[in-house]
Coordinates of C-alpha atoms and ligand atoms in Angstrom, one line a residue:
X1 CA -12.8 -19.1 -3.6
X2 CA -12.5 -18.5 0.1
X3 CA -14.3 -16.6 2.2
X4 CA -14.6 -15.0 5.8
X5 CA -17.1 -15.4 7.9
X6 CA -17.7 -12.9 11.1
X7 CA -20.2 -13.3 13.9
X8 CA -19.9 -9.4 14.8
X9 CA -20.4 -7.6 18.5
X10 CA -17.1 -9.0 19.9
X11 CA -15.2 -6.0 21.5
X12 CA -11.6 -6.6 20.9
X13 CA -9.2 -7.2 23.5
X14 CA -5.5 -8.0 23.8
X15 CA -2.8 -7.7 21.4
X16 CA -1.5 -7.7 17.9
X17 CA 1.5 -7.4 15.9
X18 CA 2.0 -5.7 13.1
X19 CA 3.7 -7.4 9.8
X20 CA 6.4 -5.3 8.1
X21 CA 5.1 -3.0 5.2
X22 CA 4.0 -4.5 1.8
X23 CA 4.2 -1.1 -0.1
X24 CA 7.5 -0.4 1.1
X25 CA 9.1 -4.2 0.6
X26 CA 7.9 -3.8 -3.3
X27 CA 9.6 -0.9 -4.2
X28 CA 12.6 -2.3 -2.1
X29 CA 12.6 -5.5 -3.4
X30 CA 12.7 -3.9 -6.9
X31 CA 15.5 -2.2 -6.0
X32 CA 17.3 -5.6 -5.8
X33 CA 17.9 -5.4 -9.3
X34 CA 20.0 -2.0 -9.1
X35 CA 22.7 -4.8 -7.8
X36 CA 24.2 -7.6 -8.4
X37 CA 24.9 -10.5 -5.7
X38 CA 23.1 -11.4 -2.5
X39 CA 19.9 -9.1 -1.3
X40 CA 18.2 -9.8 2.1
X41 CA 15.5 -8.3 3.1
X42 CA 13.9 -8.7 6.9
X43 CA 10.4 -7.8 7.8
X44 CA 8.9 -8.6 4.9
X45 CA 5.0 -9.4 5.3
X46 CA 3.9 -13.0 3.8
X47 CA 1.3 -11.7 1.3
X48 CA 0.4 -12.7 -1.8
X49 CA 1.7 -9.6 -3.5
X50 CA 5.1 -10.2 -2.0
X51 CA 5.3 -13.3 -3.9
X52 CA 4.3 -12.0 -7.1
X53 CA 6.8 -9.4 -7.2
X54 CA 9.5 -12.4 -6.1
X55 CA 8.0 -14.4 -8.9
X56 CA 8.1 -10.9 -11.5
X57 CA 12.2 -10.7 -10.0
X58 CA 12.3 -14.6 -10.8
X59 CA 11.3 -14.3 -14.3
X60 CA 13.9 -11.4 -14.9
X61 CA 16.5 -14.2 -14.3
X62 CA 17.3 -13.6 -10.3
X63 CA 17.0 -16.2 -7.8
X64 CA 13.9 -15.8 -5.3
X65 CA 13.6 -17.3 -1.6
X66 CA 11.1 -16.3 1.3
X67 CA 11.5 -17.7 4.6
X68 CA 10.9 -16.8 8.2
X69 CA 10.2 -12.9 7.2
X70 CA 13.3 -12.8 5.1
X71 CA 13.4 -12.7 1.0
X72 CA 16.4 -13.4 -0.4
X73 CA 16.8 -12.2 -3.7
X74 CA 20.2 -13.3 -6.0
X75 CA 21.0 -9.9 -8.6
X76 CA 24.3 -11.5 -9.9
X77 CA 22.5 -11.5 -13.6
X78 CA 19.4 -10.4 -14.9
X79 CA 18.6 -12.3 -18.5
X80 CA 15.1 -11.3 -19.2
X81 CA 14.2 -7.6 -19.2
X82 CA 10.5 -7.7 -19.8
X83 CA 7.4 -7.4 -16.9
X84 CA 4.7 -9.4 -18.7
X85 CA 0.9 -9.0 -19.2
X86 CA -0.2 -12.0 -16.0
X87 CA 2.2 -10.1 -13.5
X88 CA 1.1 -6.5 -14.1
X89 CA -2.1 -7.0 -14.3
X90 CA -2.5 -9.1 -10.9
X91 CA -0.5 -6.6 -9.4
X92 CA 0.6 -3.0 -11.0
X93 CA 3.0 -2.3 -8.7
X94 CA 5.3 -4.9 -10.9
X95 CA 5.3 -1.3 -12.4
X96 CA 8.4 -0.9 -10.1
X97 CA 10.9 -2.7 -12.0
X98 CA 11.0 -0.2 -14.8
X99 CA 13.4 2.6 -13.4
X100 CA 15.5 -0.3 -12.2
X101 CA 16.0 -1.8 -14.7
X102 CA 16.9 0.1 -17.5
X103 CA 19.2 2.0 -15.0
X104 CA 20.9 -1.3 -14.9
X105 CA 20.0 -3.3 -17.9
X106 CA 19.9 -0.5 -20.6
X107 CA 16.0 -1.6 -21.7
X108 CA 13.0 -2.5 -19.9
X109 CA 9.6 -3.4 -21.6
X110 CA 6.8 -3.5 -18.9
X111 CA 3.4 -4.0 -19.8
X112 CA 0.9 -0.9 -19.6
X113 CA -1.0 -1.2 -16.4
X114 CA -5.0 -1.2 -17.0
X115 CA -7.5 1.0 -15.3
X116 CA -8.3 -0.9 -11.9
X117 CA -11.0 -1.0 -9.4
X118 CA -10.6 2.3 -7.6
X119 CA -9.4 4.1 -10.4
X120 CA -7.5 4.6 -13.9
X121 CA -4.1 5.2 -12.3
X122 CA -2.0 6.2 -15.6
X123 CA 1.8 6.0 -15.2
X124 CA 2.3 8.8 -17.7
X125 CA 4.8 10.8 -14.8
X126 CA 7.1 7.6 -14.5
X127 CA 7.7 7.8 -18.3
X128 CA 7.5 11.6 -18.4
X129 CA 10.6 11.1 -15.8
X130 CA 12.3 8.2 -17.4
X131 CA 11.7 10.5 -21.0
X132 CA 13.5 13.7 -18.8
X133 CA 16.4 11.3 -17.9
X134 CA 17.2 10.2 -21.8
X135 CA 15.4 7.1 -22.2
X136 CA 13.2 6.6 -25.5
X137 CA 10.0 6.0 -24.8
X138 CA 8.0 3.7 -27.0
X139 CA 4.1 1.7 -26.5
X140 CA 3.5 -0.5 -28.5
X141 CA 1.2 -3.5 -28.5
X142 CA 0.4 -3.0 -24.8
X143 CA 3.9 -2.5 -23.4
X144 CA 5.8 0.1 -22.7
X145 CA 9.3 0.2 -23.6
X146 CA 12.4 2.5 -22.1
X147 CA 15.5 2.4 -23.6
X148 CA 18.8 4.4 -22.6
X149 CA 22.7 3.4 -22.8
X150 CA 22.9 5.3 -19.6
X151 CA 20.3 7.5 -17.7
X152 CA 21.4 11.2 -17.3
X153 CA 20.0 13.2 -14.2
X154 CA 17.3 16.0 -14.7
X155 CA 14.9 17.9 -13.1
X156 CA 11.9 16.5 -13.3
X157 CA 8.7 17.7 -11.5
X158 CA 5.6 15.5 -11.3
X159 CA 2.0 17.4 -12.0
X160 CA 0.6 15.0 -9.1
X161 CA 3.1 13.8 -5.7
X162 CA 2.9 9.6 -7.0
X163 CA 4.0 7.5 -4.8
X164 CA 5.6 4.4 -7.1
X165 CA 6.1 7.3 -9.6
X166 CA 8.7 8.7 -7.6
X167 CA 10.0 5.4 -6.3
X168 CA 10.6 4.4 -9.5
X169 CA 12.3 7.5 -10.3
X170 CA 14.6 7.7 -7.4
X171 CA 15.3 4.4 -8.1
X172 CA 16.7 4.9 -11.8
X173 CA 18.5 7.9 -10.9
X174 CA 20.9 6.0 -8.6
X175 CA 22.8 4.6 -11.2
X176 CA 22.5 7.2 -13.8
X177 CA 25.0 10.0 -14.8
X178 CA 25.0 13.2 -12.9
X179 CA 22.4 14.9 -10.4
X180 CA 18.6 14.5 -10.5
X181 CA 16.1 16.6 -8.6
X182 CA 12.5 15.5 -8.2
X183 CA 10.0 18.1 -7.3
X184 CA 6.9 18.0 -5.8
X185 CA 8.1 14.8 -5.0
X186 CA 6.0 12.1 -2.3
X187 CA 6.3 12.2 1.0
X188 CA 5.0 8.8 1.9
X189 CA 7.1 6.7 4.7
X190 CA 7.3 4.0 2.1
X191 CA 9.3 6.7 -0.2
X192 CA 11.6 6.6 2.5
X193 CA 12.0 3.9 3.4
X194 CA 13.2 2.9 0.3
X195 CA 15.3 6.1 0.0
X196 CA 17.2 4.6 3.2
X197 CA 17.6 0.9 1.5
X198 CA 19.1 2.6 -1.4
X199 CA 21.2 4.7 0.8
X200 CA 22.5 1.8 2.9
X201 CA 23.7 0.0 -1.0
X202 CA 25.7 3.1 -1.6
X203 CA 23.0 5.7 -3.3
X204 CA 23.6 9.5 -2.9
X205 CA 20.1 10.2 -1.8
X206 CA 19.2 13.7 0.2
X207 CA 15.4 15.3 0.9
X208 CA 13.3 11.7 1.0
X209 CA 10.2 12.5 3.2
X210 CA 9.9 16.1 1.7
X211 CA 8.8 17.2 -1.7
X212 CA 12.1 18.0 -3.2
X213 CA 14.4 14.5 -3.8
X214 CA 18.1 15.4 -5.3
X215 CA 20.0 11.9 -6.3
X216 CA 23.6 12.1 -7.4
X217 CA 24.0 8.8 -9.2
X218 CA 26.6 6.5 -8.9
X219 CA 28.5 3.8 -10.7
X220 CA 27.8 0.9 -8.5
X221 CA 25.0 -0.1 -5.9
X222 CA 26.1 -3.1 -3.4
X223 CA 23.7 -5.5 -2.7
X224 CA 20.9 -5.0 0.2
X225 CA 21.0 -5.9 3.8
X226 CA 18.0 -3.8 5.4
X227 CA 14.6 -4.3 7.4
X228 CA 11.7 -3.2 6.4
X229 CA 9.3 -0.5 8.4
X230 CA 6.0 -1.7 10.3
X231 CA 2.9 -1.3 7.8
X232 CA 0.9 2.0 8.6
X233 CA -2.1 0.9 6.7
X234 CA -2.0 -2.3 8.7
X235 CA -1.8 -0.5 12.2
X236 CA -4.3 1.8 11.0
X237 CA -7.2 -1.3 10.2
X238 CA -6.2 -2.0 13.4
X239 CA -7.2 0.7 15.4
X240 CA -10.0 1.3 13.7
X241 CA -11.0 -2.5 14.7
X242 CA -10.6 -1.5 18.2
X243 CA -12.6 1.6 17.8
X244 CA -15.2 0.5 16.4
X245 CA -16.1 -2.8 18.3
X246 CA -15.3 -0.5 21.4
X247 CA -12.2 -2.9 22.7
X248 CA -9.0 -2.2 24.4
X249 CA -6.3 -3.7 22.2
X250 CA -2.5 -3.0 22.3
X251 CA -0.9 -2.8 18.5
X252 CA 2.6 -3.9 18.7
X253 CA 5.8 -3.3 16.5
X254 CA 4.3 0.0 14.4
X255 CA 5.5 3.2 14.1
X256 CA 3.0 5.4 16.0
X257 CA 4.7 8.8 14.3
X258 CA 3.5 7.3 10.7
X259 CA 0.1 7.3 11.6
X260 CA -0.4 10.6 13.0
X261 CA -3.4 11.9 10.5
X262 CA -5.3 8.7 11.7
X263 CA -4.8 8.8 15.2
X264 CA -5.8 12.2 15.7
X265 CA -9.1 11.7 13.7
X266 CA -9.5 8.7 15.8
X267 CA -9.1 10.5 18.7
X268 CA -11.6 12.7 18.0
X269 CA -14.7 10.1 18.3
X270 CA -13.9 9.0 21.2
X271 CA -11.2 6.6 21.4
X272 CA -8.6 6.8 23.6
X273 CA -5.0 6.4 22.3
X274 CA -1.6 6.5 23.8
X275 CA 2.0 5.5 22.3
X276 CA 4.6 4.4 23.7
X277 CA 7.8 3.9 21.4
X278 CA 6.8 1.3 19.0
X279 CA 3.5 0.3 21.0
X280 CA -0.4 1.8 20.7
X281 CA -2.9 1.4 23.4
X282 CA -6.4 1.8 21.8
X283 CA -9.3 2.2 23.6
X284 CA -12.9 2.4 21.8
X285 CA -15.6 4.8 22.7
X286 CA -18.6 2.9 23.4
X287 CA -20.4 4.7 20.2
X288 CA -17.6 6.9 17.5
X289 CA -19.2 10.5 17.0
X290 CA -18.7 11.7 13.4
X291 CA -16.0 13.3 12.3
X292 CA -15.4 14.5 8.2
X293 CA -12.1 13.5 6.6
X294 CA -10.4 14.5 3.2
X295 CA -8.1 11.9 1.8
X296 CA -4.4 13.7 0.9
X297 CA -1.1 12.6 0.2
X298 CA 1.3 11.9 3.3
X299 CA 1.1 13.8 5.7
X300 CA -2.8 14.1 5.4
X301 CA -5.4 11.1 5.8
X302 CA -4.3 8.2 3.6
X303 CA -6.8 7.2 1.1
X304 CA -6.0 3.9 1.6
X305 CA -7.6 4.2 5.2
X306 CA -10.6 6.0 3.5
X307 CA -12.8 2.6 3.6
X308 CA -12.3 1.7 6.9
X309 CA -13.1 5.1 8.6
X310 CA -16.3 4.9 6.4
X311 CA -17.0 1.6 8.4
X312 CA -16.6 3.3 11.5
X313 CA -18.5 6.6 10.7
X314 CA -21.5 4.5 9.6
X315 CA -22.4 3.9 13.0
X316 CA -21.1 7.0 14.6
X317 CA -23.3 9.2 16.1
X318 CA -24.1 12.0 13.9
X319 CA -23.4 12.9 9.8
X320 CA -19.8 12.7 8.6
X321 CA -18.2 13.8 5.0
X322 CA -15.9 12.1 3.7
X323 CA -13.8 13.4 0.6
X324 CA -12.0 11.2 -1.9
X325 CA -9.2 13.4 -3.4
X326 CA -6.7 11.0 -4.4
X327 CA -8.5 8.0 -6.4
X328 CA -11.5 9.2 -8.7
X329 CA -13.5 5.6 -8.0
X330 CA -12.6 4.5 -4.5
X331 CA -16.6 4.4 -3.3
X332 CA -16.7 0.6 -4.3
X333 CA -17.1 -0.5 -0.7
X334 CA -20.3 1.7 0.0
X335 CA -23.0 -0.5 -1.9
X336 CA -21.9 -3.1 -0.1
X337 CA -22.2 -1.1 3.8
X338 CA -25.4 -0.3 2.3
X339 CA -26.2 -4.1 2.0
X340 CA -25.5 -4.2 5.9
X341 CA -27.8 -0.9 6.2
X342 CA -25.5 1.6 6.1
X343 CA -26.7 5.6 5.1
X344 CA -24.4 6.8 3.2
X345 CA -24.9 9.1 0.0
X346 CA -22.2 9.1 -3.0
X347 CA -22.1 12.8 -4.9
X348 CA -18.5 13.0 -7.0
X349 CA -16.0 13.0 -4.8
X350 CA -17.5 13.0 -1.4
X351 CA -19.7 10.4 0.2
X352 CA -22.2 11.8 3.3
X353 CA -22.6 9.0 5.9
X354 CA -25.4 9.3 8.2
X355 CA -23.8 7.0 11.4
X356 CA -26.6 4.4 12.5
X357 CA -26.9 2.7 15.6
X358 CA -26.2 -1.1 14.3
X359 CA -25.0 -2.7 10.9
X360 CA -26.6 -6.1 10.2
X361 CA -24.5 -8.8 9.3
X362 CA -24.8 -9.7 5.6
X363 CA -23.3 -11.6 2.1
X364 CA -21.1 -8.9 0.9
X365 CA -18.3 -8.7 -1.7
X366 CA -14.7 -7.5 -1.4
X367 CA -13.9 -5.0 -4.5
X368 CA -10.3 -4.1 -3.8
X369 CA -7.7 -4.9 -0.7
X370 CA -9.1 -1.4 1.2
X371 CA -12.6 -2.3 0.4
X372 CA -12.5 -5.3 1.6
X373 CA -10.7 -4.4 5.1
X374 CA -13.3 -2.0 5.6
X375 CA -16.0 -4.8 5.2
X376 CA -13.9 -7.0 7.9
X377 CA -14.3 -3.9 10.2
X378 CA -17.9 -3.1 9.2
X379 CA -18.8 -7.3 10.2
X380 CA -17.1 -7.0 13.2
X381 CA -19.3 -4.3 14.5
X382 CA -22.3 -6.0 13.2
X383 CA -25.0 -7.6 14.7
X384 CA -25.3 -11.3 13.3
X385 CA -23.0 -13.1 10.2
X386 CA -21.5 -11.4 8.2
X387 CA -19.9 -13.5 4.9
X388 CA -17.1 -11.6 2.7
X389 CA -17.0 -13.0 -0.8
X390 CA -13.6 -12.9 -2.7
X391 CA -11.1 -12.4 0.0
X392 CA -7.9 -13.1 -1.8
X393 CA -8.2 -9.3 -2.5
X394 CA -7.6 -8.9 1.8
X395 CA -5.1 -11.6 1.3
X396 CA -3.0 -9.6 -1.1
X397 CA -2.2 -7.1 1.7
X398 CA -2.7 -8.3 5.3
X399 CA -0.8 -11.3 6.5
X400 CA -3.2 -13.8 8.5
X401 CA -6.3 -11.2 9.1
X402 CA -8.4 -13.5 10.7
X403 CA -5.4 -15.3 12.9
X404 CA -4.8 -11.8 13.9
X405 CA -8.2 -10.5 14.6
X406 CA -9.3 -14.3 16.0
X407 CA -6.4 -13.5 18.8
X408 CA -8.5 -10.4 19.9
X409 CA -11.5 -12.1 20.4
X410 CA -13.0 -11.5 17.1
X411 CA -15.3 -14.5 16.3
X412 CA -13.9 -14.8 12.7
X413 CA -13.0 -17.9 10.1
X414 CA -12.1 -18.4 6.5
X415 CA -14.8 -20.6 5.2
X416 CA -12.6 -22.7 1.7
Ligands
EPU501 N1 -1.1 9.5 -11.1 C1 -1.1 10.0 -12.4 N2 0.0 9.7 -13.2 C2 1.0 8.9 -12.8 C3 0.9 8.3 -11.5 C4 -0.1 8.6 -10.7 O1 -2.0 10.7 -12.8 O2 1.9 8.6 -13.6 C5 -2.2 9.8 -10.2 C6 -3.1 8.6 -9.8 O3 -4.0 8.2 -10.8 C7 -3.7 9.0 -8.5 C8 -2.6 9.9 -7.9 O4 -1.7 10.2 -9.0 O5 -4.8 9.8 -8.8 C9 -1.7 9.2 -6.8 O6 -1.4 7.9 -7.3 P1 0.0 7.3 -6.9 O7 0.9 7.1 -8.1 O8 0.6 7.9 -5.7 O9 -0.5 5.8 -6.4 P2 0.4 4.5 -6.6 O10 1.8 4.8 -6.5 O11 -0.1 3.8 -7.9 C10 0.5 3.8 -4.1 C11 0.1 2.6 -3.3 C12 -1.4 2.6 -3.2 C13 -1.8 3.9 -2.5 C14 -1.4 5.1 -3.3 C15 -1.7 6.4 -2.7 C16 1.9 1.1 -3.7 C17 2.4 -0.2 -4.3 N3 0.7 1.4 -3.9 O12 -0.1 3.6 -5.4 O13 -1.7 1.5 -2.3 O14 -3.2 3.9 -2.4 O15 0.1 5.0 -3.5 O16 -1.1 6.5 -1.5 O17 2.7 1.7 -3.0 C18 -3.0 -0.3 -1.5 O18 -2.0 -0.7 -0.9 O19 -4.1 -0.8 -1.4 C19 -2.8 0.7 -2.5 C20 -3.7 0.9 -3.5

């Protein structure tokens, strides 16, 4: 099993580029099946989650080709219309090819998602949605299994905003009979992103980006020509890099407007942070004072940027608090700060970090793709070595981290 090694106290310095979104190209890739002929699709990051959702699309009888930031995926027939066991589980977001493809196929059998290391992430609103739209809903054995001759549209409003949840929704109801509204719908630039591929094949889509989604369906989807959007999450690890090592780096080909929660909390120990159209400038304070954060859905802080501003707040200069509100189990990454000396105090839902001066370099152990950013981010601030254990979990969601980070300086390799 690989893993990285980091000689920390390097302040960053120079420029990066960010990679196109995985958790938009997912649900967009999915949406390939919604057609039938020729899909290309730019921008899309070289992860390994990429390639297991081109692999799921394979299995379900398409054709599947990655080069040069392009997948090419062939929709002309779909002959298999079961997710298996070995895909979900390495990656539930294979959880996207239900609402595709029983809009298309009829049936879809997709093997129940476990709980998973920052939480037990049910999908009981994608079926509750799939149930409001006329499909019968079945489990057995471990999978679940949708059935409809054709989707109708309904209201449906989901409990919780989810993300996937209403991607998969939006993406069955662009093919099924008549209007659906989804309420309290997500917000999340990935939603629309996807919302705009679907548009650009011919979908009747209004309202992505607020909480109320109406889809007329259609008959007919044509097949997808469309480029992805820059990965926020990425951009995000990214300035918090800068931050905390106290460099001046310049983030390249994001979307600045997608990040705002984050930039403005940023801001707020110290860095310095312009935008310019597509461009960040990012300059580190020489220590981050503390600031608290509460995780939300989009527009408020992502959660999936809650790891890495723990990294920086544990050597900010005062206490911060740090709320949870999305995932019930999302502290894995803290016993592991604590192995580089981090304060910080777990109670429910909110963690209390009391910043230190230094975090000492250390054998730690990536728990989940997040976790294991914020580790990368916690070494790089360190003083002496720090070794990260099991990185194919930072490998399933940032293209060439330590190329990347190596070009600003960072004093960083991947040890096989
Ligand atoms: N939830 C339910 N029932 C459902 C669906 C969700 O109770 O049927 C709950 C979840 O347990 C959670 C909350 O609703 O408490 C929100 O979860 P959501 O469904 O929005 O999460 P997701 O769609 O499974 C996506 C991202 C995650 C990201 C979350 C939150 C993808 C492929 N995954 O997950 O990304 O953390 O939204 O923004 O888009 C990551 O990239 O590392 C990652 C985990």
């Amino acid at each position: 099993m690989d893993k990285l090694e980091i000689e920390g106290g390097v302040r960053l310095s120079g420029e990066v580029s960010i990679s196109g979104a995985k958790n938009a190209a997912l649900p967009v890739m999915a949406a390939s099946i919604l057609s039938s002929g020729e899909n290309v699709i730019s921008n899309v990051p070289q992860l390994r989650d990429i390639s297991t959702m081109g692999k799921l699309l394979a299995h379900l009888g398409m054709g599947y080709h990655q080069e040069n930031g392009k997948v090419i995926l062939q929709s002309k027939k779909i002959e298999a219309i079961e997710a298996p066991y070995d895909y979900v589980k390495t990656m539930r977001a294979s959880v996207l090819v239900l609402g595709p493809l029983v809009a298309r196929t009829g049936e879809a059998r997709v093997s129940l998602p476990g709980g998973c290391a920052i939480g037990a992430r049910p999908i009981n609103l994608h079926t509750m949605g799939l149930e409001k739209m006329g499909a019968r809903i079945t489990l057995s054995r471990g999978y679940i299994r949708a059935k409809a001759k054709r989707l109708k549209g309904a209201m449906i409003y989901f409990d919780i905003p989810t993300v996937t949840g209403t991607e998969n929704l939006m993406m069955a109801a662009t093919l099924a009979e008549g209007q659906t509204i989804l309420e309290n719908a997500a917000c999340e630039p990935e939603v629309v992103d996807l919302a705009n591929a679907l548009i650009s094949m011919g979908a009747h889509i209004e309202g992505a980006g607020t909480s109320t989604v109406k889809i007329s369906g259609v008959s007919k989807l044509r097949p997808l020509k469309y480029k992805i959007i820059p990965d926020r999450i990425e951009t995000g690890t990214f300035i918090t890099a800068a931050a905390i090592t106290g460099g001046e780096v310049k983030i390249r080909n994001c979307n600045p407007g997608h990040n705002e929660a984050l930039i403005n909390k940023i801001r707020e120990t110290g860095a310095e942070i312009s935008a310019k159209k597509n461009t960040l400038f990012v300059k580190g304070p020489e220590r981050p004072s503390s600031e608290d954060i509460k995780t939300m859905p989009y527009p408020g802080f992502p959660t999936d940027m809650q790891a890495q501003f723990m990294a920086l707040m544990a050597v900010a200069d005062g206490t911060s608090v740090i709320t949870e509100n999305i995932f019930e189990n999302r502290f894995m990454h803290v016993a592991e700060l604590r192995r580089m000396g981090a304060d910080i105090r777990v109670e429910g839902p909110t963690a209390t970090v009391k910043g230190i001066k230094t975090l000492k370099g250390a054998q730690v152990m990536a728990t989940d793709l997040r976790a294991s950013a914020s580790l990368v981010i916690a070494g790089l601030a360190a003083q002496g070595t720090t070794v990260i254990d099991r990185v194919y979990h930072i490998d399933r969601g940032y293209q060439c981290i330590e190329e990347k980070l190596g070009g600003l300086g960072a004093k960083i390799r991947r040890v096989k």
